[in-house]
Coordinates of C-alpha atoms and ligand atoms in Angstrom, one line a residue:
M169 CA 98.1 -61.4 48.3
S170 CA 99.2 -59.0 45.8
T171 CA 97.8 -55.7 45.0
L172 CA 96.3 -57.0 42.0
E173 CA 94.5 -60.2 43.5
R174 CA 92.6 -57.9 46.0
P175 CA 88.8 -57.8 45.3
E176 CA 87.3 -54.5 44.1
A177 CA 85.1 -53.1 46.7
G178 CA 81.4 -53.8 45.4
L179 CA 78.1 -52.2 46.1
R180 CA 78.0 -50.1 49.2
R181 CA 74.6 -48.6 49.9
A182 CA 75.4 -47.5 53.3
K183 CA 76.1 -43.7 53.4
P184 CA 79.4 -43.5 55.4
A185 CA 79.5 -41.3 58.8
V186 CA 82.2 -38.8 57.7
I187 CA 82.1 -37.3 54.2
D188 CA 84.7 -35.3 52.6
E189 CA 82.5 -32.4 51.5
V190 CA 85.0 -31.2 48.8
F191 CA 85.0 -34.7 47.2
A192 CA 81.3 -34.9 47.3
S193 CA 80.8 -31.5 45.5
D194 CA 83.3 -32.4 43.0
V195 CA 81.5 -35.7 42.2
L196 CA 78.2 -34.2 42.2
A197 CA 79.2 -31.4 39.8
G198 CA 81.0 -33.7 37.5
L199 CA 78.3 -36.1 37.1
S200 CA 75.9 -33.2 36.4
K201 CA 77.5 -32.0 33.3
P202 CA 76.5 -33.2 29.8
Q203 CA 79.8 -34.7 29.3
K204 CA 80.1 -36.6 32.8
E205 CA 83.6 -36.2 34.3
L206 CA 85.5 -36.7 37.4
P207 CA 88.5 -34.8 38.5
C208 CA 91.6 -37.0 38.4
R209 CA 93.0 -35.9 41.6
W210 CA 90.6 -38.2 43.6
F211 CA 92.5 -41.1 41.9
Y212 CA 95.0 -41.3 44.4
D213 CA 93.6 -42.7 47.8
T214 CA 95.4 -45.7 49.3
R215 CA 94.3 -48.3 46.9
G216 CA 94.6 -45.8 44.1
S217 CA 98.2 -45.3 44.8
E218 CA 99.0 -48.7 45.1
L219 CA 97.6 -49.4 41.7
F220 CA 99.4 -46.4 40.1
E221 CA 102.5 -47.9 41.5
A222 CA 101.9 -51.1 40.0
I223 CA 101.0 -49.1 36.7
T224 CA 104.7 -47.6 36.8
G225 CA 106.1 -51.3 36.6
L226 CA 103.9 -52.4 33.6
P227 CA 105.7 -53.5 30.6
E228 CA 103.6 -51.3 28.5
Y229 CA 103.9 -48.2 30.5
Y230 CA 107.0 -46.7 29.3
P231 CA 107.1 -43.4 30.9
T232 CA 108.3 -43.9 34.4
K233 CA 111.4 -46.2 33.1
T234 CA 112.1 -44.0 30.4
E235 CA 112.4 -41.2 32.6
A236 CA 114.4 -42.7 35.2
K237 CA 116.9 -43.9 32.3
I238 CA 117.1 -40.1 31.2
L239 CA 117.7 -38.8 34.6
T240 CA 120.3 -41.3 35.2
A241 CA 122.0 -40.3 31.9
C242 CA 121.6 -36.5 32.6
A243 CA 122.0 -36.1 36.2
L244 CA 125.7 -35.0 36.4
E245 CA 125.2 -32.4 33.6
L246 CA 121.9 -31.3 35.3
S247 CA 123.7 -30.9 38.5
G248 CA 126.2 -28.7 36.8
L249 CA 123.8 -26.4 35.5
A250 CA 121.7 -26.1 38.6
G251 CA 125.0 -25.3 40.7
P252 CA 126.1 -26.1 44.4
R253 CA 124.0 -25.5 47.6
V254 CA 120.5 -25.8 45.9
A255 CA 116.9 -26.1 47.6
M256 CA 115.1 -28.5 45.5
I257 CA 111.3 -28.1 45.6
E258 CA 109.6 -31.2 44.3
Y259 CA 105.9 -30.6 43.1
G260 CA 103.8 -33.5 43.6
A261 CA 106.3 -35.5 45.7
G262 CA 106.1 -39.3 45.5
A263 CA 108.6 -40.1 42.8
A264 CA 111.1 -41.4 45.3
V265 CA 113.4 -43.3 43.0
K266 CA 113.7 -39.9 40.7
T267 CA 114.3 -37.9 43.6
R268 CA 117.1 -39.8 44.9
L269 CA 118.7 -39.7 41.4
L270 CA 118.7 -36.0 41.6
L271 CA 119.8 -35.6 45.2
D272 CA 122.4 -38.1 44.7
A273 CA 123.9 -36.1 41.7
L274 CA 123.3 -32.6 43.0
E275 CA 126.4 -30.7 44.8
A276 CA 125.9 -30.4 48.4
P277 CA 122.2 -29.5 48.0
L278 CA 120.9 -27.7 51.3
Y279 CA 117.0 -28.4 51.3
Y280 CA 114.6 -30.9 49.9
A281 CA 111.2 -29.5 50.1
P282 CA 108.5 -32.0 48.5
V283 CA 105.1 -30.5 48.1
D284 CA 102.0 -32.7 48.3
I285 CA 98.4 -32.6 49.5
S286 CA 98.7 -35.5 51.9
A287 CA 100.5 -34.7 55.2
A288 CA 100.8 -38.4 56.2
F289 CA 102.2 -39.0 52.9
L290 CA 104.7 -36.1 53.2
R291 CA 105.8 -37.2 56.6
G292 CA 106.8 -40.9 55.5
V293 CA 108.6 -39.3 52.5
A294 CA 110.5 -36.8 54.6
E295 CA 111.4 -39.4 57.4
N296 CA 112.8 -41.9 54.8
L297 CA 114.9 -39.3 52.9
A298 CA 116.1 -37.7 56.2
R299 CA 117.7 -40.9 57.2
E300 CA 119.3 -41.7 53.8
Y301 CA 120.4 -37.8 53.4
P302 CA 121.4 -36.5 56.8
A303 CA 123.3 -33.4 55.3
I304 CA 120.0 -32.4 53.4
A305 CA 117.3 -30.2 55.5
M306 CA 113.8 -31.8 54.8
R307 CA 111.1 -29.0 54.6
P308 CA 107.8 -31.0 53.4
I309 CA 105.3 -28.6 52.3
I310 CA 101.6 -29.4 52.9
G311 CA 99.6 -27.9 49.9
N312 CA 98.1 -28.2 46.5
F313 CA 100.9 -27.1 43.9
L314 CA 97.9 -25.6 41.8
S315 CA 97.2 -22.9 44.3
D316 CA 99.5 -20.6 46.0
L317 CA 101.8 -22.2 48.4
E318 CA 103.9 -20.6 51.1
I319 CA 107.6 -21.5 50.4
P320 CA 109.4 -21.2 53.6
T321 CA 111.7 -18.1 53.7
E322 CA 114.7 -20.0 55.0
L323 CA 114.8 -21.7 51.6
Q324 CA 116.0 -18.4 50.3
T325 CA 119.3 -19.0 51.9
A326 CA 120.3 -21.6 49.4
Q327 CA 122.3 -20.5 46.5
R328 CA 119.4 -21.4 44.0
R329 CA 115.8 -22.8 44.2
L330 CA 115.4 -25.8 41.9
G331 CA 112.0 -26.9 41.0
F332 CA 111.4 -30.5 40.1
F333 CA 108.1 -31.8 38.4
P334 CA 108.6 -35.3 37.2
G335 CA 106.3 -38.0 35.9
S336 CA 104.6 -35.9 33.1
T337 CA 102.1 -34.9 35.7
I338 CA 102.3 -31.5 33.8
G339 CA 100.5 -33.4 31.0
N340 CA 97.5 -34.1 33.3
L341 CA 96.9 -30.3 33.6
S342 CA 94.6 -28.1 31.5
D343 CA 96.2 -25.4 29.2
D344 CA 95.3 -22.8 31.9
E345 CA 96.5 -24.9 35.0
I346 CA 99.8 -25.3 33.0
T347 CA 100.2 -21.5 32.5
A348 CA 99.1 -20.9 36.1
F349 CA 101.7 -23.4 37.3
F350 CA 104.7 -21.9 35.3
R351 CA 103.7 -18.5 36.5
R352 CA 103.7 -19.5 40.1
A353 CA 106.7 -21.6 40.0
R354 CA 108.5 -18.5 38.6
R355 CA 107.3 -16.6 41.6
Q356 CA 108.3 -19.4 44.2
L357 CA 111.5 -20.4 42.7
G358 CA 112.9 -16.8 41.9
E359 CA 114.4 -15.0 38.8
D360 CA 117.2 -17.2 39.3
G361 CA 115.6 -20.2 40.1
M362 CA 115.5 -23.3 37.6
L363 CA 112.8 -25.8 37.0
V364 CA 113.2 -29.4 35.6
I365 CA 110.1 -31.0 34.1
G366 CA 109.6 -34.7 32.9
A367 CA 107.1 -34.3 29.8
D368 CA 105.8 -37.3 27.9
L369 CA 106.3 -36.9 24.0
R370 CA 103.7 -37.3 21.1
K371 CA 104.1 -40.7 19.5
S372 CA 102.1 -43.5 17.7
P373 CA 98.8 -44.4 19.2
D374 CA 100.3 -47.8 18.8
I375 CA 102.5 -47.3 21.9
L376 CA 100.3 -44.8 23.8
I377 CA 97.2 -47.0 23.8
P378 CA 98.6 -49.9 25.5
A379 CA 100.4 -47.7 27.9
Y380 CA 97.0 -46.6 29.1
D381 CA 95.2 -49.8 28.6
D382 CA 97.5 -52.8 29.6
S383 CA 97.0 -56.2 28.9
A384 CA 96.9 -57.1 32.9
G385 CA 94.1 -55.0 33.4
V386 CA 95.8 -52.9 36.0
T387 CA 95.0 -49.3 34.3
A388 CA 91.4 -50.4 34.2
A389 CA 91.4 -51.3 37.9
F390 CA 93.1 -47.9 38.8
N391 CA 90.4 -46.1 36.7
K392 CA 87.4 -47.9 38.2
N393 CA 88.9 -47.6 41.6
L394 CA 87.5 -44.1 41.6
L395 CA 83.9 -45.4 41.3
A396 CA 84.9 -47.9 44.1
R397 CA 86.1 -44.9 46.1
I398 CA 82.8 -43.1 45.4
N399 CA 81.0 -46.3 46.6
R400 CA 83.4 -46.5 49.8
E401 CA 83.4 -43.0 50.9
L402 CA 80.0 -41.2 49.4
G403 CA 77.8 -44.3 49.6
G404 CA 77.3 -44.6 45.9
D405 CA 75.9 -47.7 44.3
F406 CA 77.9 -47.9 41.1
D407 CA 78.2 -51.6 39.8
L408 CA 81.8 -51.7 38.7
E409 CA 80.9 -54.7 36.6
R410 CA 78.8 -52.3 34.5
F411 CA 81.4 -50.1 33.5
S412 CA 84.5 -50.6 31.2
H413 CA 87.7 -48.6 31.0
K414 CA 88.6 -47.1 27.7
A415 CA 91.5 -45.1 26.6
V416 CA 91.4 -42.8 23.7
W417 CA 93.8 -41.0 21.6
N418 CA 92.6 -37.4 20.9
D419 CA 95.0 -36.2 18.2
A420 CA 93.4 -32.8 17.8
D421 CA 94.3 -32.2 21.4
S422 CA 97.2 -34.4 21.6
R423 CA 96.3 -36.2 24.5
I424 CA 95.1 -39.7 25.7
E425 CA 91.9 -39.6 27.5
M426 CA 90.8 -42.0 30.1
H427 CA 87.0 -42.6 30.3
L428 CA 84.6 -45.2 32.2
V429 CA 81.9 -46.3 29.7
S430 CA 78.5 -47.4 30.9
D431 CA 78.0 -50.9 29.5
I432 CA 74.2 -50.5 29.5
A433 CA 71.6 -48.0 30.2
Q434 CA 71.4 -47.5 34.0
S435 CA 71.1 -45.2 37.0
I436 CA 73.2 -44.9 39.8
T437 CA 72.3 -43.1 43.0
L438 CA 74.6 -41.3 45.9
L439 CA 74.1 -38.8 48.4
G440 CA 70.3 -38.8 47.7
K441 CA 70.8 -38.0 43.8
S442 CA 70.5 -40.1 41.0
F443 CA 72.3 -40.0 37.6
D444 CA 71.1 -41.6 34.5
F445 CA 73.4 -43.1 31.9
A446 CA 72.7 -44.2 28.5
G447 CA 74.3 -47.6 27.4
G448 CA 77.9 -46.5 25.9
E449 CA 77.8 -43.1 27.8
S450 CA 81.1 -42.2 29.5
I451 CA 82.5 -40.5 32.3
H452 CA 85.8 -38.8 31.5
T453 CA 88.2 -39.3 34.1
E454 CA 91.8 -38.2 32.9
N455 CA 93.8 -36.4 30.3
S456 CA 97.3 -37.3 29.8
R457 CA 98.7 -34.6 27.3
K458 CA 101.7 -35.5 25.1
F459 CA 104.1 -32.7 24.1
S460 CA 106.4 -31.7 21.2
V461 CA 109.6 -30.1 22.8
P462 CA 108.9 -26.6 21.0
G463 CA 105.1 -27.0 22.3
L464 CA 106.0 -27.2 26.0
Q465 CA 108.9 -24.5 25.5
S466 CA 106.4 -22.1 24.1
L467 CA 103.9 -22.5 27.0
A468 CA 106.9 -22.1 29.4
E469 CA 108.3 -19.0 27.5
D470 CA 104.9 -17.4 27.7
C471 CA 105.1 -17.5 31.3
G472 CA 108.6 -16.0 31.7
W473 CA 110.9 -19.2 31.6
R474 CA 113.6 -19.8 29.2
P475 CA 114.6 -23.1 27.8
V476 CA 118.0 -24.2 29.2
R477 CA 118.4 -27.9 28.0
V478 CA 116.3 -31.0 26.9
W479 CA 117.2 -34.4 27.4
E480 CA 115.5 -37.2 25.6
D481 CA 115.8 -41.1 25.5
P482 CA 117.4 -42.4 22.1
Q483 CA 113.9 -43.2 20.7
K484 CA 112.4 -39.9 21.9
L485 CA 109.7 -41.3 24.0
F486 CA 110.1 -39.0 26.8
S487 CA 111.6 -35.6 27.7
V488 CA 113.1 -34.1 30.5
Q489 CA 113.5 -30.3 30.1
M490 CA 115.4 -27.8 32.0
F491 CA 114.2 -24.0 32.2
G492 CA 115.8 -21.2 33.9
Ligands
LIG770 N1 100.9 -38.9 34.9 C1 100.6 -40.0 34.7 C2 100.3 -40.0 33.0 O1 99.5 -39.3 32.6 C3 99.1 -40.6 35.2 C4 98.7 -41.7 34.7 C5 99.2 -43.1 34.2 C6 97.3 -42.2 34.7 N2 98.3 -43.9 33.9 C7 97.1 -43.4 34.2 C8 96.1 -41.4 35.1 C9 95.9 -44.0 34.0 C10 94.9 -42.0 35.0 C11 94.7 -43.2 34.4 O2 101.1 -41.0 32.3

């Protein structure tokens, strides 16, 4: 059975024995706001990660393919700018294909340090890469790259630290989070450190909307999996048949917004609380900001980074930007 054919989790009324308190309080707080919202970091449970993997292969979802093409084309030049014997720190590791493109191109890199909140996931990544790259020391860092991380001091023995933040994940952050990320990365990577960021670019909604609302319904399933996860893990009773996925282009804020819209007036309950929905009322689940090159550069420059080089595909769909 393919990941797409697997039935969604339906109604679950029994409260699970073990509850992630942080997940629970995030969900309760988000659903209590006037504009209901759910923080996007909860998308990525096992099922969510599988669905996101499927999204990256969709014909409409141009970012992953385009970024990989740009990285393939610019890898040697990037490697020349980074220099030999670097420690590469990847924020939000998981983009194994892109990681390999860089590790293959870099000159005798010393360390690879993927950062992720999932210890089990990191173990898998590090084990796979260790087999393929026996000369590179794997130093997985368990943590949230939005909070302060302990970067192992031995990484300072590398010639230089090179941060890698692919996938336009930067576009899923708020302005404040972007600024905090740039400032922290400056501290973690050092004054001579460099940072390579994959950032999606502004373009016509005719291209953007299908990328976030594909014809096979995979993005819809990905978005709705958040409700299924709340049902599974927090004993919620969301009826997945009565919510619809919606992708909206917000031009003023230059972002795609993902929503789950209640098809009818209804109430749901979870953890002993009930939440009312008007027909057509939405839960805001994700922002995917689209940048202009100067826009991202000026955010970076405000936080102590200098633009070094920008690579784009010929259609200017996506950018890979290097800062130093
Ligand atoms: N970083 C990805 C992006 O913004 C994440 C993503 C792709 C996503 N498709 C999604 C997040 C659908 C939520 C829903 O493009």
